[in-house]
Amino acid sequence: ITERNKVALEVLRKQIAAGKKNIAIFYGGGHMPDFQKRLIDDFGLVPISTQWLLAWDMKGKPAKK
């Protein structure tokens, strides 16, 4: 997880340098503790709120009758 996060945050750094203002990081929940630490330590960011969004519904479609 940590190595993949490093790569994602390097892309984030480049996007910020390119002037992007609205950026999302789309990863699973297992990545978030490491992301949070790196965003605070490496980018000086401070969380102001948390919002979890449903990205995938793995239940499948109901069977047709």
Coordinates of N, CA and C in Angstrom, one line a residue:
I1 N 0.8 -1.2 0.0 CA 0.0 0.0 0.0 C 0.9 1.3 0.0
T2 N 1.9 1.3 0.8 CA 2.7 2.5 1.0 C 3.4 2.9 -0.3
E3 N 3.9 1.9 -1.1 CA 4.6 2.2 -2.3 C 3.6 2.8 -3.4
R4 N 2.4 2.2 -3.4 CA 1.4 2.7 -4.4 C 1.0 4.1 -4.0
N5 N 0.9 4.3 -2.7 CA 0.5 5.7 -2.2 C 1.5 6.7 -2.6
K6 N 2.8 6.3 -2.5 CA 3.9 7.2 -2.9 C 3.8 7.7 -4.3
V7 N 3.5 6.7 -5.2 CA 3.3 7.0 -6.6 C 2.1 7.9 -6.8
A8 N 1.0 7.6 -6.2 CA -0.2 8.5 -6.3 C 0.0 9.9 -5.8
L9 N 0.8 10.0 -4.7 CA 1.0 11.4 -4.2 C 2.1 12.1 -5.1
E10 N 2.9 11.4 -5.8 CA 3.8 12.1 -6.7 C 3.0 12.7 -7.9
V11 N 2.0 11.9 -8.3 CA 1.1 12.5 -9.3 C 0.3 13.7 -8.8
L12 N -0.1 13.6 -7.5 CA -0.8 14.7 -6.9 C 0.1 15.9 -6.9
R13 N 1.3 15.7 -6.5 CA 2.3 16.9 -6.4 C 2.4 17.5 -7.8
K14 N 2.5 16.7 -8.9 CA 2.6 17.3 -10.2 C 1.3 18.0 -10.6
Q15 N 0.2 17.5 -10.2 CA -1.1 18.2 -10.6 C -1.2 19.5 -9.8
I16 N -0.8 19.5 -8.6 CA -0.8 20.8 -7.8 C 0.1 21.8 -8.5
A17 N 1.3 21.4 -8.8 CA 2.3 22.2 -9.5 C 1.7 22.8 -10.8
A18 N 0.9 22.0 -11.5 CA 0.3 22.4 -12.7 C -0.9 23.3 -12.5
G19 N -1.2 23.6 -11.3 CA -2.3 24.6 -11.0 C -3.7 24.0 -10.7
K20 N -3.8 22.7 -10.7 CA -5.1 22.1 -10.5 C -5.6 22.4 -9.1
K21 N -6.8 22.7 -8.9 CA -7.4 23.0 -7.6 C -8.4 22.0 -7.1
N22 N -9.1 21.2 -7.9 CA -10.0 20.2 -7.5 C -9.5 18.9 -7.9
I23 N -9.0 18.1 -6.9 CA -8.4 16.9 -7.1 C -8.9 15.8 -6.2
A24 N -9.2 14.6 -6.7 CA -9.7 13.5 -5.9 C -8.7 12.4 -6.0
I25 N -8.5 11.7 -4.9 CA -7.7 10.4 -4.8 C -8.7 9.3 -4.7
F26 N -8.8 8.4 -5.6 CA -9.8 7.3 -5.6 C -9.0 6.0 -5.3
Y27 N -9.0 5.7 -4.0 CA -8.4 4.5 -3.6 C -9.3 3.9 -2.5
G28 N -9.1 2.6 -2.1 CA -9.8 1.9 -1.1 C -9.5 2.4 0.3
G29 N -10.4 2.1 1.2 CA -10.2 2.5 2.6 C -8.9 2.1 3.3
G30 N -8.3 1.0 2.8 CA -7.1 0.5 3.4 C -5.9 1.5 3.2
H31 N -6.0 2.3 2.2 CA -5.0 3.2 1.8 C -5.0 4.5 2.7
M32 N -6.2 4.8 3.2 CA -6.4 6.1 3.8 C -5.5 6.5 5.0
P33 N -5.3 5.6 6.0 CA -4.4 6.0 7.1 C -3.0 6.5 6.6
D34 N -2.4 5.8 5.6 CA -1.1 6.2 5.1 C -1.3 7.5 4.3
F35 N -2.4 7.6 3.5 CA -2.6 8.9 2.8 C -2.7 10.0 3.8
Q36 N -3.5 9.8 4.8 CA -3.7 10.9 5.8 C -2.4 11.4 6.4
K37 N -1.5 10.4 6.8 CA -0.3 10.8 7.4 C 0.6 11.5 6.4
R38 N 0.7 11.1 5.1 CA 1.5 11.7 4.1 C 1.0 13.1 3.7
L39 N -0.3 13.2 3.6 CA -0.9 14.5 3.2 C -0.6 15.5 4.3
I40 N -0.6 15.1 5.6 CA -0.3 16.0 6.7 C 1.2 16.3 6.7
D41 N 2.0 15.3 6.7 CA 3.4 15.4 6.9 C 4.1 16.0 5.7
D42 N 3.8 15.5 4.5 CA 4.5 15.9 3.3 C 3.9 17.2 2.6
F43 N 2.6 17.4 2.7 CA 1.9 18.5 2.0 C 1.4 19.6 2.9
G44 N 1.5 19.3 4.3 CA 1.0 20.3 5.2 C -0.5 20.5 5.2
L45 N -1.2 19.5 4.7 CA -2.7 19.7 4.7 C -3.3 19.2 6.0
V46 N -4.5 19.8 6.3 CA -5.2 19.5 7.6 C -6.6 19.1 7.2
P47 N -7.0 17.9 7.7 CA -8.4 17.5 7.4 C -9.4 18.4 8.1
I48 N -10.5 18.7 7.3 CA -11.5 19.5 7.9 C -12.9 18.8 8.0
S49 N -13.0 17.7 7.2 CA -14.2 16.8 7.3 C -13.9 15.5 6.6
T50 N -14.7 14.6 6.8 CA -14.6 13.3 6.2 C -15.9 12.9 5.5
Q51 N -15.9 12.5 4.3 CA -17.1 12.1 3.6 C -16.8 10.8 2.8
W52 N -17.5 9.7 3.2 CA -17.4 8.5 2.5 C -18.5 8.3 1.4
L53 N -18.1 8.0 0.2 CA -19.0 7.9 -0.9 C -19.0 6.4 -1.4
L54 N -20.1 5.9 -1.7 CA -20.2 4.6 -2.3 C -19.7 4.7 -3.7
A55 N -18.6 3.9 -4.0 CA -18.0 3.9 -5.3 C -18.5 2.7 -6.1
W56 N -18.7 1.6 -5.5 CA -19.0 0.3 -6.2 C -20.1 -0.4 -5.4
D57 N -21.1 -0.8 -6.1 CA -22.2 -1.7 -5.5 C -21.9 -3.1 -5.9
M58 N -21.4 -3.9 -5.0 CA -21.0 -5.3 -5.4 C -22.1 -6.3 -5.2
K59 N -23.3 -5.8 -4.9 CA -24.5 -6.7 -4.6 C -25.0 -7.4 -5.9
G60 N -24.8 -6.8 -7.0 CA -25.3 -7.4 -8.3 C -26.7 -7.0 -8.5
K61 N -27.2 -7.3 -9.7 CA -28.6 -7.0 -10.0 C -29.4 -8.2 -9.6
P62 N -30.7 -7.9 -9.2 CA -31.6 -9.0 -8.8 C -31.9 -9.8 -10.0
A63 N -32.1 -11.1 -9.8 CA -32.4 -12.1 -10.9 C -33.8 -11.7 -11.5
K64 N -33.9 -11.8 -12.8 CA -35.2 -11.6 -13.4 C -36.1 -12.8 -13.3
K65 N -37.3 -12.6 -13.1 CA -38.3 -13.7 -13.0 C -39.1 -13.9 -14.2

